[in-house]
Each structure stands twice: as C-alpha cells, then as structure tokens.
Amino acid sequence: MKETVDAFHRGRFHVVQPKGIGHRSGVDAMLLASLVDADGPVSVVDFGAGAGAAGLAVASRLSQATVLLVERSELMASYARKTLSLPQNAMFAPRVSVLEADVTSRGKARVAAGLADDAHDHVIMNPPFNDPSDRTTPDSLKAEAHAMDEGLFEGWIRTAGAVLKPGGQLSLIARPQSVAEIIAACGRRFGGLEITVVHPRPGADATRLLVTAIKGSRARLLFRAPLLLHGDDGHAFTAEADDLNNGRRVIARRGPSKR
Amino acid sequence: MKETVDAFHRGRFHVVQPKGIGHRSGVDAMLLASLVDADGPVSVVDFGAGAGAAGLAVASRLSQATVLLVERSELMASYARKTLSLPQNAMFAPRVSVLEADVTSRGKARVAAGLADDAHDHVIMNPPFNDPSDRTTPDSLKAEAHAMDEGLFEGWIRTAGAVLKPGGQLSLIARPQSVAEIIAACGRRFGGLEITVVHPRPGADATRLLVTAIKGSRARLLFRAPLLLHGDDGHAFTAEADDLNNGRRVIARRGPSKR
C-alpha cells in the first residue's frame, strides 16, 4: 500500500498515512490539538486517532504529556504505530502509545479494552462523519472514517465522561450542524462548554466548531471569538490560524481548564 | 407614570416606553427586526412585543408588511397602543395592531385569543429572560419581562409553529447559552436554522444569537458569519451593526426564506 510521510508543526513531527485511501489528517487535527492547554505531566487520550496526527501534535508541543492513541481500525492503528517508529518522532514517541479499541464499547468491555475509568486529564476527538449530501466516499476505509452514525457523539462523549478524571477536559472538532447533538451528549456529564466557530474566510458560513467542556462542571455555555482560517485575499492562513496549525498558539479556555 | 419617546431608525419611527421600570427596547429589538427580509405584502407577528420597537422597525422598513404586536402585560400593551397613536408613526400605524394575549396559550384558547393557525408569514421574538447570576431586577415589571422559565422557548416556538404558514419564517434573538434549548424547541417544526453569533467586540465572547428558521424545512443548520457590534477602539458601532440598527441593512437568509 502506498503511503506518505507528512510533516506537521513545521517539521517538529511527522505522520505516516496511507495514500489515496482513508481520511487524511490535516488542519482539523492541528486545530483540535490546539485546544489542549497544559503545563505539567498530563494524560491525554485521542479518540479515533487515525494515524496519530492530533495526538502527536499534543505530545510534540507539551513536553510532559503522555498520549494514548485509540483507534478502532486495525489498518489505521498500524499506521499510528508506523508513525511512532519514525526516527523523526523519537523525541516524544516514548510518551505515546497506541490502543486498538472501539471507543463506543461500554462498561467492563471498555475497561477490559484498555479504557479505564477516571484515568485521564484530557480527551480529544475528531469523530468521523459522513453526510448523504456530501460527495460519495470512494472507498470503504474512508467510509468507515467518515461514518457518522446517529448518536455517535452520545457514544463517544459518554466514554469520554467515563475515562476522564473529575474536572478533566473534553476537546473536539465537529461540523456546525452537530452542535445540538454535541450539547445533548454533554448533558449533565460535562459543563462549561466553550465553542469556537470556525469560518473559512470573512463573510462565509462556518465549516467547523471547536468545543471544549469540563467533566462535572455546571458553568454556562460560551461562544468564544470566532476563528477565521483565511483572509479575503486568497489561500494564505490568517496569522492566528497559522499559529494554531503550527503549534505556536493554543486556544486557552476562558473558564476553568484542566492544566 | 413617567415615560419617554425614543427615536429609532434615525427618527423614522418612535416608541413610547415607561421610564425607570420595565425592559427598555434598544439594539436587540433592531437586530431582531433586521432578520425579516421581505418584498411584498407579508404578515408579521411580534411575540412579546413590549412597547412595539421590533415590530415597528419591521413595519417602518417594509412598506407592505402588516404587523401584529402580541404582548401579555396589560401595561406594556398600553404602551404599544400609545406608540401607535404617536403622530410620528402615522405613516405605518394603520398596518400595525396590538393583541393582548399570552403566546404560551394552547389550542382553542390560543385561537380564541387571536392567534390563529397557519395565518402569518413571519414570527419574530425576543423572549424575556432572567438569570440567577444577573443583577437582581429592581421591579416586578422588569422581572416579568425577564422571567425566563424553563421551557420558555418550547412554549413560544410551539406557538410560532402553529401560527406560521407552511414555509413561514421564525426569527429570534437570544442569549448564547440558550442555543440547545432553541434547537430542541425547533425540533421537527422548523429546519434550515441559520445562526448569527453576535460579539460585542473583537476577541470577546458572544452576547447574543440571532436565529432564523423555516417552518417544515429539513435543511441543515448553518452558522453564518458572525456580527461584530463594536470595533476595538471604543463605543462606536461597526458599519454593519450601525446599518442593521438603523434599518438600512437586513440579514438575508442564505437558504430559503419567506419573502
């Protein structure tokens, strides 16, 4: 199978990805990683990690973070392992591990699969999605990565609520139309939701939401200042988006955060 | 009782409001009115109209609109009538009427109160709210205007769904933390939600949401480009906010609208 080795954070880490098939990580994964703001030795879990881009972005930026990459697909988990074995990633690979598991498993099966209760400081997720009105995905792997089941957020966020320590932080990136499903799934498990609406350029409808929430919080939901990816004048990133994409800036929570 | 006569839309219409008590209309009402985009003879209902500011902003801008101001408070309904009797409003007052009624009434009681089924093209609403963490409201009228009951959106949006024609448009302004309640209340009654997040200035958290939705639509939710009320440099409105506040611009729907 053809594969590529892609540089992120201006070469500070690399990711091995299958070429031509599957979901390829990029800006979404980097924006997701920018939601994790921590100083000390934190434990971070990446749900649906794919080849590991978002989790590695956290590990490369936060020198004391340990990161668990959780991926259901055997193939993508194998790419995550390839990613960790790259010499370019040797600096932080000892702090990163891969767990082949289904994040929607429940109860004892979940714990047995390696997802223990109250164990982590951060969960990050970029849940797969698909939409009947989008162009048809050309292959089954991509279809699996993009398969948005009804209730997907419920299952993923339920597990995030289980594996996080009290006060732990959930961070996710999703499509705008998922806002109600996300808030409903947070329910009474999470509060203090902070939503950053992401627009591709001035005047354009949003294409993504960045959401953080705190386990057990009762703080009210906020809409943060929006994030603009590009200016009016072309394809270049705005300074803020470029900094986020390259690990030079975080989107720090306004309210309590898990640092 | 002391009262004021306040000019809106740079003097194109005026509103009589009690002074020192009750909710005083201002920018929120003007932003709400800017969501109604119509050409021909449309029928518009303003739920919780107060002294009539939002409804009159629609009537003054749209020369063929008829507007029904619905207000539960006897006192505020009397101010709406005073507003309509001002000589400065004579141009459009014949197209505006006041209905003293509770928008949360149901079934036959609602119809008997003057809120008939499938009768109108637009419903606009700025539902009252209160929050335990806000400063205490100093008087009972203000308390009533700001009394946010659990399920308020459900009741108001249910009635909007009843009185609108198929394809009719709901427009509302609300606080950001109400987003989930609004989407839930729209449920299967309304679709094609378009949300404009309103920020007071660059970098600041949102203070309001502007939402439109279409009765019976199944279109997906959108987050529109955000609205910034003020620039970095002080109290002056941005050009866009000033235009909206003065009836010189509308926030036209991206998707189908009731024109």
Short mmCIF file of C-alpha atoms in Angstrom, two decimals:
data_model
loop_
_atom_site.label_atom_id
_atom_site.label_comp_id
_atom_site.label_asym_id
_atom_site.label_seq_id
_atom_site.Cartn_x
_atom_site.Cartn_y
_atom_site.Cartn_z
CA MET A 1 0.00 0.00 0.00
CA LYS A 2 1.29 3.44 -0.92
CA GLU A 3 1.91 5.78 1.94
CA THR A 4 3.20 9.24 2.65
CA VAL A 5 5.22 10.77 5.47
CA ASP A 6 3.84 14.22 6.15
CA ALA A 7 5.49 16.94 8.24
CA PHE A 8 3.43 18.92 10.77
CA HIS A 9 4.30 21.83 13.04
CA ARG A 10 6.94 22.92 10.53
CA GLY A 11 8.73 19.60 10.75
CA ARG A 12 8.63 19.08 14.50
CA PHE A 13 6.79 15.79 13.97
CA HIS A 14 5.76 13.53 11.10
CA VAL A 15 2.83 11.23 10.37
CA VAL A 16 2.75 8.14 8.15
CA GLN A 17 -0.55 7.95 6.29
CA PRO A 18 -1.89 5.62 3.59
CA LYS A 19 -2.01 7.36 0.23
CA GLY A 20 -5.20 7.64 -1.77
CA ILE A 21 -7.38 5.88 0.78
CA GLY A 22 -8.72 6.71 4.20
CA HIS A 23 -9.16 10.02 5.92
CA ARG A 24 -6.02 12.16 5.70
CA SER A 25 -5.23 14.30 8.69
CA GLY A 26 -4.53 17.96 8.33
CA VAL A 27 -5.74 21.26 9.64
CA ASP A 28 -8.66 19.74 11.59
CA ALA A 29 -6.28 17.61 13.64
CA MET A 30 -3.98 20.57 14.34
CA LEU A 31 -6.88 22.80 15.44
CA LEU A 32 -8.16 20.04 17.70
CA ALA A 33 -4.71 19.69 19.31
CA SER A 34 -4.58 23.44 19.91
CA LEU A 35 -7.43 23.09 22.43
CA VAL A 36 -5.21 21.24 24.91
CA ASP A 37 -3.57 23.76 27.20
CA ALA A 38 -1.45 22.21 29.95
CA ASP A 39 1.72 22.82 31.90
CA GLY A 40 2.59 19.69 33.80
CA PRO A 41 2.50 15.93 33.33
CA VAL A 42 -0.99 15.40 31.88
CA SER A 43 -2.53 12.25 30.45
CA VAL A 44 -4.20 12.80 27.09
CA VAL A 45 -6.35 10.34 25.12
CA ASP A 46 -7.05 10.78 21.40
CA PHE A 47 -10.32 9.03 20.44
CA GLY A 48 -10.39 7.91 16.80
CA ALA A 49 -6.75 8.83 16.46
CA GLY A 50 -6.24 7.59 12.89
CA ALA A 51 -2.53 7.74 12.07
CA GLY A 52 -1.98 9.88 15.17
CA ALA A 53 -1.74 13.45 13.89
CA ALA A 54 -3.76 15.22 16.62
CA GLY A 55 -2.32 13.20 19.48
CA LEU A 56 1.22 13.72 18.22
CA ALA A 57 0.59 17.44 17.86
CA VAL A 58 -0.20 17.50 21.58
CA ALA A 59 2.78 15.32 22.50
CA SER A 60 5.21 17.39 20.44
CA ARG A 61 4.01 20.70 21.92
CA LEU A 62 3.62 19.58 25.55
CA SER A 63 6.86 18.06 26.75
CA GLN A 64 5.33 16.38 29.81
CA ALA A 65 2.16 15.00 28.22
CA THR A 66 1.60 11.27 27.82
CA VAL A 67 -0.71 10.44 24.95
CA LEU A 68 -2.84 7.37 24.25
CA LEU A 69 -3.94 7.00 20.62
CA VAL A 70 -7.20 5.00 20.47
CA GLU A 71 -8.17 3.69 17.04
CA ARG A 72 -10.70 1.02 16.03
CA SER A 73 -9.37 0.35 12.52
CA GLU A 74 -6.58 -2.23 12.50
CA LEU A 75 -5.11 -0.61 9.41
CA MET A 76 -5.08 2.90 10.81
CA ALA A 77 -3.72 1.67 14.14
CA SER A 78 -0.86 0.08 12.17
CA TYR A 79 -0.16 3.47 10.61
CA ALA A 80 -0.18 5.08 14.05
CA ARG A 81 2.49 2.54 15.08
CA LYS A 82 4.49 3.31 11.93
CA THR A 83 4.22 6.98 12.83
CA LEU A 84 5.65 6.33 16.29
CA SER A 85 8.53 4.31 14.89
CA LEU A 86 9.74 7.14 12.65
CA PRO A 87 13.17 8.35 13.72
CA GLN A 88 11.91 11.94 13.34
CA ASN A 89 9.42 11.31 16.16
CA ALA A 90 11.88 9.67 18.57
CA MET A 91 11.87 12.69 20.89
CA PHE A 92 8.34 12.12 22.13
CA ALA A 93 7.42 8.62 20.89
CA PRO A 94 8.25 7.12 24.31
CA ARG A 95 5.36 9.16 25.75
CA VAL A 96 2.86 8.00 23.12
CA SER A 97 1.14 4.62 22.79
CA VAL A 98 -1.45 3.04 20.51
CA LEU A 99 -4.57 1.23 21.70
CA GLU A 100 -6.64 -0.64 19.14
CA ALA A 101 -10.12 -0.37 20.63
CA ASP A 102 -13.66 0.80 19.92
CA VAL A 103 -14.39 3.95 21.95
CA THR A 104 -18.10 3.10 21.93
CA SER A 105 -17.62 -0.10 23.93
CA ARG A 106 -19.24 0.04 27.35
CA GLY A 107 -18.75 -0.99 30.95
CA LYS A 108 -16.46 -3.90 31.66
CA ALA A 109 -15.75 -4.43 27.95
CA ARG A 110 -14.46 -0.87 27.72
CA VAL A 111 -12.26 -1.22 30.79
CA ALA A 112 -11.01 -4.58 29.53
CA ALA A 113 -10.18 -2.96 26.19
CA GLY A 114 -7.84 -0.56 27.99
CA LEU A 115 -10.11 2.43 28.63
CA ALA A 116 -10.19 2.70 32.43
CA ASP A 117 -12.45 4.96 34.47
CA ASP A 118 -11.34 8.35 35.84
CA ALA A 119 -7.85 7.90 34.43
CA HIS A 120 -7.08 10.84 32.16
CA ASP A 121 -6.83 14.63 32.18
CA HIS A 122 -7.80 15.27 28.58
CA VAL A 123 -9.80 13.54 25.88
CA ILE A 124 -9.58 14.89 22.34
CA MET A 125 -11.77 13.68 19.49
CA ASN A 126 -12.40 14.36 15.83
CA PRO A 127 -15.32 11.99 15.37
CA PRO A 128 -15.79 10.52 11.89
CA PHE A 129 -18.69 11.83 9.90
CA ASN A 130 -20.47 11.22 6.68
CA ASP A 131 -23.32 13.04 5.09
CA PRO A 132 -25.67 11.82 2.38
CA SER A 133 -25.34 15.16 0.60
CA ASP A 134 -21.55 15.08 0.54
CA ARG A 135 -19.78 13.51 -2.41
CA THR A 136 -19.69 9.76 -2.11
CA THR A 137 -16.61 8.48 -0.38
CA PRO A 138 -14.68 6.34 -2.85
CA ASP A 139 -13.51 3.56 -0.60
CA SER A 140 -14.62 1.60 2.39
CA LEU A 141 -11.91 2.80 4.74
CA LYS A 142 -12.76 6.43 4.08
CA ALA A 143 -16.39 5.47 4.53
CA GLU A 144 -15.60 3.98 7.90
CA ALA A 145 -13.60 7.02 9.00
CA HIS A 146 -16.46 9.28 7.88
CA ALA A 147 -19.30 7.10 9.09
CA MET A 148 -21.43 9.37 11.21
CA ASP A 149 -23.97 7.20 12.93
CA GLU A 150 -26.95 8.73 14.61
CA GLY A 151 -25.91 9.02 18.22
CA LEU A 152 -22.19 8.87 17.52
CA PHE A 153 -21.48 11.84 19.76
CA GLU A 154 -23.55 10.26 22.51
CA GLY A 155 -21.38 7.14 22.45
CA TRP A 156 -18.05 8.92 22.16
CA ILE A 157 -18.84 11.60 24.75
CA ARG A 158 -20.26 9.01 27.15
CA THR A 159 -16.92 7.21 27.05
CA ALA A 160 -15.03 10.50 27.41
CA GLY A 161 -17.08 11.17 30.55
CA ALA A 162 -16.10 7.76 31.90
CA VAL A 163 -12.36 7.85 31.27
CA LEU A 164 -11.74 11.45 32.33
CA LYS A 165 -10.85 12.38 35.89
CA PRO A 166 -13.30 14.73 37.62
CA GLY A 167 -12.58 18.19 36.21
CA GLY A 168 -10.99 16.64 33.13
CA GLN A 169 -11.34 18.37 29.78
CA LEU A 170 -13.06 17.15 26.63
CA SER A 171 -11.97 18.81 23.38
CA LEU A 172 -13.49 18.11 19.99
CA ILE A 173 -13.81 19.36 16.44
CA ALA A 174 -17.02 18.80 14.54
CA ARG A 175 -19.29 20.12 11.84
CA PRO A 176 -21.58 23.04 12.71
CA GLN A 177 -24.78 21.04 12.24
CA SER A 178 -23.72 18.74 15.06
CA VAL A 179 -23.98 21.48 17.69
CA ALA A 180 -27.23 20.27 19.22
CA GLU A 181 -26.13 16.63 19.30
CA ILE A 182 -22.86 17.61 20.99
CA ILE A 183 -24.56 19.72 23.67
CA ALA A 184 -27.13 16.99 24.27
CA ALA A 185 -24.41 14.35 24.63
CA CYS A 186 -22.51 16.55 27.09
CA GLY A 187 -25.75 16.64 29.06
CA ARG A 188 -25.02 16.58 32.76
CA ARG A 189 -21.68 14.84 32.24
CA PHE A 190 -19.94 18.00 31.05
CA GLY A 191 -20.44 21.71 31.54
CA GLY A 192 -18.64 24.96 30.84
CA LEU A 193 -18.85 24.36 27.11
CA GLU A 194 -16.76 26.84 25.15
CA ILE A 195 -17.49 26.88 21.44
CA THR A 196 -15.24 28.49 18.85
CA VAL A 197 -16.96 28.78 15.49
CA VAL A 198 -14.52 28.33 12.59
CA HIS A 199 -15.11 30.23 9.34
CA PRO A 200 -13.00 29.63 6.22
CA ARG A 201 -12.99 33.34 5.31
CA PRO A 202 -14.72 36.62 6.16
CA GLY A 203 -18.44 36.53 5.40
CA ALA A 204 -18.53 32.76 4.88
CA ASP A 205 -20.64 30.27 6.81
CA ALA A 206 -18.84 28.22 9.43
CA THR A 207 -17.28 24.91 8.42
CA ARG A 208 -16.23 23.61 11.84
CA LEU A 209 -16.85 24.02 15.55
CA LEU A 210 -14.14 23.68 18.18
CA VAL A 211 -15.63 22.70 21.53
CA THR A 212 -14.16 22.22 24.98
CA ALA A 213 -16.04 21.14 28.10
CA ILE A 214 -15.20 20.17 31.69
CA LYS A 215 -16.36 16.95 33.34
CA GLY A 216 -18.76 17.74 36.15
CA SER A 217 -18.85 21.49 35.53
CA ARG A 218 -22.13 23.42 35.77
CA ALA A 219 -20.78 26.58 34.12
CA ARG A 220 -22.80 28.05 31.28
CA LEU A 221 -22.03 27.63 27.62
CA LEU A 222 -19.99 30.33 25.86
CA PHE A 223 -19.39 31.20 22.25
CA ARG A 224 -15.79 32.38 22.04
CA ALA A 225 -14.45 34.80 19.47
CA PRO A 226 -14.69 33.11 16.06
CA LEU A 227 -11.64 31.72 14.25
CA LEU A 228 -11.03 32.84 10.69
CA LEU A 229 -8.84 30.45 8.70
CA HIS A 230 -8.13 32.62 5.68
CA GLY A 231 -8.35 36.29 4.77
CA ASP A 232 -10.29 37.83 1.92
CA ASP A 233 -7.35 37.72 -0.42
CA GLY A 234 -6.56 34.11 -1.06
CA HIS A 235 -5.37 30.85 0.32
CA ALA A 236 -2.90 32.02 2.96
CA PHE A 237 -3.82 31.34 6.56
CA THR A 238 -4.52 34.20 8.90
CA ALA A 239 -1.76 34.72 11.46
CA GLU A 240 -3.92 33.15 14.18
CA ALA A 241 -4.78 30.07 12.10
CA ASP A 242 -1.17 29.65 11.03
CA ASP A 243 -0.03 29.79 14.66
CA LEU A 244 -2.65 27.24 15.72
CA ASN A 245 -1.83 24.98 12.77
CA ASN A 246 1.84 25.03 13.68
CA GLY A 247 1.58 24.54 17.42
CA ARG A 248 2.69 28.06 18.30
CA ARG A 249 -0.58 29.07 19.92
CA VAL A 250 -3.32 27.41 21.97
CA ILE A 251 -6.99 28.26 22.35
CA ALA A 252 -6.90 28.61 26.13
CA ARG A 253 -10.18 28.16 27.93
CA ARG A 254 -11.90 31.24 29.28
CA GLY A 255 -13.27 29.33 32.27
CA PRO A 256 -11.70 26.56 34.38
CA SER A 257 -9.41 24.26 32.48
CA LYS A 258 -7.54 21.06 33.19
CA ARG A 259 -3.90 22.07 33.23
CA MET B 1 -46.00 57.14 35.32
CA LYS B 2 -43.00 58.74 33.67
CA GLU B 3 -42.37 57.80 30.10
CA THR B 4 -40.03 58.54 27.24
CA VAL B 5 -40.49 58.83 23.49
CA ASP B 6 -37.45 57.31 21.83
CA ALA B 7 -36.47 57.66 18.18
CA PHE B 8 -35.30 54.62 16.22
CA HIS B 9 -34.01 54.20 12.66
CA ARG B 10 -32.72 57.76 12.81
CA GLY B 11 -36.15 59.16 13.56
CA ARG B 12 -38.19 57.15 11.07
CA PHE B 13 -40.30 55.82 13.96
CA HIS B 14 -40.72 56.40 17.69
CA VAL B 15 -41.57 54.25 20.69
CA VAL B 16 -43.26 55.31 23.95
CA GLN B 17 -41.74 53.45 26.89
CA PRO B 18 -42.21 53.66 30.63
CA LYS B 19 -39.23 55.32 32.28
CA GLY B 20 -37.27 53.63 35.01
CA ILE B 21 -39.29 50.45 35.01
CA GLY B 22 -39.71 47.50 32.67
CA HIS B 23 -37.49 46.27 29.88
CA ARG B 24 -36.40 49.09 27.57
CA SER B 25 -36.05 48.24 23.92
CA GLY B 26 -32.91 49.04 22.02
CA VAL B 27 -30.34 47.35 19.88
CA ASP B 28 -31.68 43.83 20.50
CA ALA B 29 -35.05 44.80 19.03
CA MET B 30 -33.44 46.42 15.99
CA LEU B 31 -31.22 43.40 15.31
CA LEU B 32 -34.22 41.11 15.60
CA ALA B 33 -36.16 43.24 13.10
CA SER B 34 -33.24 43.06 10.66
CA LEU B 35 -33.86 39.33 10.24
CA VAL B 36 -37.13 39.93 8.38
CA ASP B 37 -36.40 40.17 4.68
CA ALA B 38 -39.48 40.55 2.51
CA ASP B 39 -40.67 42.27 -0.64
CA GLY B 40 -44.42 42.02 -0.83
CA PRO B 41 -47.42 42.14 1.50
CA VAL B 42 -46.32 39.91 4.37
CA SER B 43 -47.99 39.31 7.69
CA VAL B 44 -45.61 39.60 10.65
CA VAL B 45 -46.30 38.77 14.30
CA ASP B 46 -44.10 40.08 17.13
CA PHE B 47 -44.29 37.77 20.19
CA GLY B 48 -43.68 39.58 23.48
CA ALA B 49 -43.70 42.89 21.64
CA GLY B 50 -43.37 45.16 24.68
CA ALA B 51 -43.87 48.75 23.57
CA GLY B 52 -43.53 47.64 19.95
CA ALA B 53 -39.97 48.52 18.96
CA ALA B 54 -39.09 45.40 16.94
CA GLY B 55 -42.47 45.15 15.23
CA LEU B 56 -42.42 48.83 14.32
CA ALA B 57 -38.90 48.51 12.97
CA VAL B 58 -40.24 45.92 10.55
CA ALA B 59 -43.32 47.98 9.67
CA SER B 60 -41.31 51.13 9.06
CA ARG B 61 -38.77 49.36 6.81
CA LEU B 62 -41.21 47.15 4.87
CA SER B 63 -43.92 49.29 3.35
CA GLN B 64 -46.27 46.39 2.61
CA ALA B 65 -45.92 44.49 5.89
CA THR B 66 -48.81 44.19 8.33
CA VAL B 67 -47.65 43.67 11.90
CA LEU B 68 -49.42 42.19 14.91
CA LEU B 69 -47.85 43.11 18.26
CA VAL B 70 -48.63 40.40 20.84
CA GLU B 71 -47.99 41.33 24.46
CA ARG B 72 -49.17 39.66 27.67
CA SER B 73 -48.58 42.61 30.03
CA GLU B 74 -51.56 44.98 30.14
CA LEU B 75 -49.23 47.86 30.95
CA MET B 76 -46.81 47.18 28.10
CA ALA B 77 -49.69 46.62 25.68
CA SER B 78 -50.97 50.07 26.67
CA TYR B 79 -47.55 51.49 25.78
CA ALA B 80 -47.67 49.72 22.43
CA ARG B 81 -51.02 51.45 21.80
CA LYS B 82 -49.53 54.79 22.85
CA THR B 83 -46.69 54.14 20.44
CA LEU B 84 -49.13 53.56 17.58
CA SER B 85 -51.04 56.73 18.38
CA LEU B 86 -47.95 58.95 18.05
CA PRO B 87 -48.29 61.35 15.12
CA GLN B 88 -44.70 60.49 14.13
CA ASN B 89 -45.80 56.89 13.46
CA ALA B 90 -48.91 57.75 11.44
CA MET B 91 -47.32 56.55 8.18
CA PHE B 92 -47.39 52.90 9.13
CA ALA B 93 -49.60 52.72 12.22
CA PRO B 94 -52.63 51.66 10.11
CA ARG B 95 -50.72 48.45 9.27
CA VAL B 96 -49.91 47.66 12.92
CA SER B 97 -52.22 46.34 15.64
CA VAL B 98 -51.87 45.28 19.27
CA LEU B 99 -53.12 41.98 20.69
CA GLU B 100 -53.05 41.50 24.46
CA ALA B 101 -52.52 37.76 24.74
CA ASP B 102 -50.23 35.11 26.21
CA VAL B 103 -48.22 33.46 23.44
CA THR B 104 -47.92 30.28 25.52
CA SER B 105 -51.68 29.64 25.48
CA ARG B 106 -52.62 26.48 23.61
CA GLY B 107 -55.20 25.04 21.26
CA LYS B 108 -58.63 26.61 21.21
CA ALA B 109 -57.65 29.13 23.91
CA ARG B 110 -54.86 30.37 21.69
CA VAL B 111 -57.07 30.68 18.63
CA ALA B 112 -59.77 32.37 20.73
CA ALA B 113 -57.12 34.81 22.00
CA GLY B 114 -56.48 35.91 18.41
CA LEU B 115 -53.58 33.66 17.41
CA ALA B 116 -54.98 31.63 14.51
CA ASP B 117 -53.31 28.66 12.84
CA ASP B 118 -51.30 28.93 9.61
CA ALA B 119 -52.03 32.65 9.34
CA HIS B 120 -48.72 34.52 9.16
CA ASP B 121 -45.53 34.74 7.10
CA HIS B 122 -43.16 35.77 9.87
CA VAL B 123 -42.93 35.43 13.62
CA ILE B 124 -40.30 37.46 15.45
CA MET B 125 -39.49 37.04 19.13
CA ASN B 126 -37.15 38.40 21.77
CA PRO B 127 -38.20 36.12 24.62
CA PRO B 128 -37.81 37.51 28.13
CA PHE B 129 -35.03 36.08 30.22
CA ASN B 130 -33.69 36.21 33.67
CA ASP B 131 -30.68 34.60 35.20
CA PRO B 132 -29.96 34.00 38.88
CA SER B 133 -26.41 35.25 38.38
CA ASP B 134 -27.52 38.52 36.79
CA ARG B 135 -28.08 41.54 38.99
CA THR B 136 -31.46 41.43 40.64
CA THR B 137 -34.14 43.15 38.67
CA PRO B 138 -35.42 46.06 40.73
CA ASP B 139 -39.10 45.90 39.94
CA SER B 140 -41.80 43.40 39.21
CA LEU B 141 -42.47 44.51 35.64
CA LYS B 142 -38.84 44.10 34.67
CA ALA B 143 -38.89 40.77 36.44
CA GLU B 144 -41.84 39.71 34.35
CA ALA B 145 -40.22 40.86 31.12
CA HIS B 146 -37.04 38.99 32.03
CA ALA B 147 -38.66 35.93 33.52
CA MET B 148 -37.04 33.02 31.72
CA ASP B 149 -38.96 29.94 32.66
CA GLU B 150 -37.53 26.55 31.97
CA GLY B 151 -39.10 25.56 28.69
CA LEU B 152 -39.93 29.09 27.63
CA PHE B 153 -38.56 28.57 24.14
CA GLU B 154 -40.55 25.37 23.83
CA GLY B 155 -43.79 27.24 24.51
CA TRP B 156 -43.04 30.25 22.36
CA ILE B 157 -41.64 28.27 19.42
CA ARG B 158 -44.54 25.79 19.60
CA THR B 159 -46.95 28.69 19.13
CA ALA B 160 -44.78 30.14 16.34
CA GLY B 161 -45.02 26.78 14.59
CA ALA B 162 -48.80 26.89 14.91
CA VAL B 163 -49.47 30.42 13.68
CA LEU B 164 -46.99 30.42 10.78
CA LYS B 165 -47.99 29.37 7.29
CA PRO B 166 -46.06 26.40 5.89
CA GLY B 167 -42.69 27.77 4.84
CA GLY B 168 -43.10 30.71 7.21
CA GLN B 169 -40.06 32.15 8.94
CA LEU B 170 -39.28 32.29 12.65
CA SER B 171 -36.73 34.91 13.72
CA LEU B 172 -35.44 35.36 17.24
CA ILE B 173 -32.73 36.91 19.37
CA ALA B 174 -31.49 35.14 22.47
CA ARG B 175 -28.57 34.59 24.78
CA PRO B 176 -25.82 32.21 23.64
CA GLN B 177 -26.46 29.68 26.40
CA SER B 178 -29.97 29.12 25.03
CA VAL B 179 -28.69 27.58 21.80
CA ALA B 180 -29.51 23.98 22.73
CA GLU B 181 -32.97 24.86 24.05
CA ILE B 182 -33.75 26.79 20.86
CA ILE B 183 -32.64 23.98 18.56
CA ALA B 184 -34.56 21.44 20.64
CA ALA B 185 -37.71 23.57 20.55
CA CYS B 186 -37.42 23.95 16.78
CA GLY B 187 -37.33 20.16 16.69
CA ARG B 188 -39.21 18.89 13.68
CA ARG B 189 -41.38 22.01 13.48
CA PHE B 190 -38.61 24.13 11.97
CA GLY B 191 -35.49 23.49 9.93
CA GLY B 192 -32.90 25.40 7.99
CA LEU B 193 -31.73 27.15 11.14
CA GLU B 194 -29.31 29.97 10.40
CA ILE B 195 -27.46 31.26 13.44
CA THR B 196 -25.55 34.54 13.53
CA VAL B 197 -23.38 34.79 16.62
CA VAL B 198 -23.15 38.38 17.92
CA HIS B 199 -19.95 39.56 19.60
CA PRO B 200 -19.66 42.96 21.29
CA ARG B 201 -16.09 43.48 20.07
CA PRO B 202 -13.17 41.59 18.51
CA GLY B 203 -11.91 38.79 20.74
CA ALA B 204 -14.91 38.94 23.10
CA ASP B 205 -17.30 36.12 23.89
CA ALA B 206 -20.69 36.29 22.21
CA THR B 207 -23.53 38.10 23.97
CA ARG B 208 -26.41 37.25 21.64
CA LEU B 209 -27.51 34.82 18.97
CA LEU B 210 -29.69 35.78 16.01
CA VAL B 211 -31.59 32.77 14.69
CA THR B 212 -33.91 32.24 11.74
CA ALA B 213 -35.69 29.00 10.83
CA ILE B 214 -38.29 27.88 8.32
CA LYS B 215 -41.46 26.01 9.24
CA GLY B 216 -41.37 22.50 7.82
CA SER B 217 -37.84 22.79 6.41
CA ARG B 218 -35.41 19.87 6.66
CA ALA B 219 -32.35 21.90 5.68
CA ARG B 220 -29.30 21.65 7.89
CA LEU B 221 -28.28 24.20 10.47
CA LEU B 222 -25.76 26.88 9.49
CA PHE B 223 -23.60 29.26 11.46
CA ARG B 224 -23.45 32.46 9.44
CA ALA B 225 -20.62 34.95 9.50
CA PRO B 226 -20.53 36.49 12.99
CA LEU B 227 -21.75 40.01 13.70
CA LEU B 228 -19.41 42.38 15.50
CA LEU B 229 -21.19 45.27 17.22
CA HIS B 230 -18.20 47.46 18.04
CA GLY B 231 -14.59 47.76 16.91
CA ASP B 232 -11.51 47.58 19.08
CA ASP B 233 -11.39 51.31 19.57
CA GLY B 234 -14.42 52.27 21.59
CA HIS B 235 -18.13 52.57 21.69
CA ALA B 236 -18.95 53.34 18.07
CA PHE B 237 -20.86 50.67 16.15
CA THR B 238 -19.22 48.88 13.28
CA ALA B 239 -20.63 49.94 9.90
CA GLU B 240 -22.58 46.68 9.65
CA ALA B 241 -24.10 46.97 13.13
CA ASP B 242 -24.96 50.62 12.55
CA ASP B 243 -26.73 49.73 9.30
CA LEU B 244 -28.67 46.92 10.97
CA ASN B 245 -29.55 49.11 13.95
CA ASN B 246 -30.89 51.80 11.64
CA GLY B 247 -32.88 49.64 9.24
CA ARG B 248 -30.54 50.17 6.30
CA ARG B 249 -29.50 46.55 6.02
CA VAL B 250 -31.07 43.13 6.57
CA ILE B 251 -29.51 39.80 7.45
CA ALA B 252 -30.87 37.93 4.44
CA ARG B 253 -31.16 34.18 4.79
CA ARG B 254 -28.63 32.04 2.98
CA GLY B 255 -31.21 29.32 2.37
CA PRO B 256 -34.93 29.54 1.50
CA SER B 257 -36.71 32.47 3.08
CA LYS B 258 -40.27 33.67 3.37
CA ARG B 259 -40.41 36.75 1.20
#
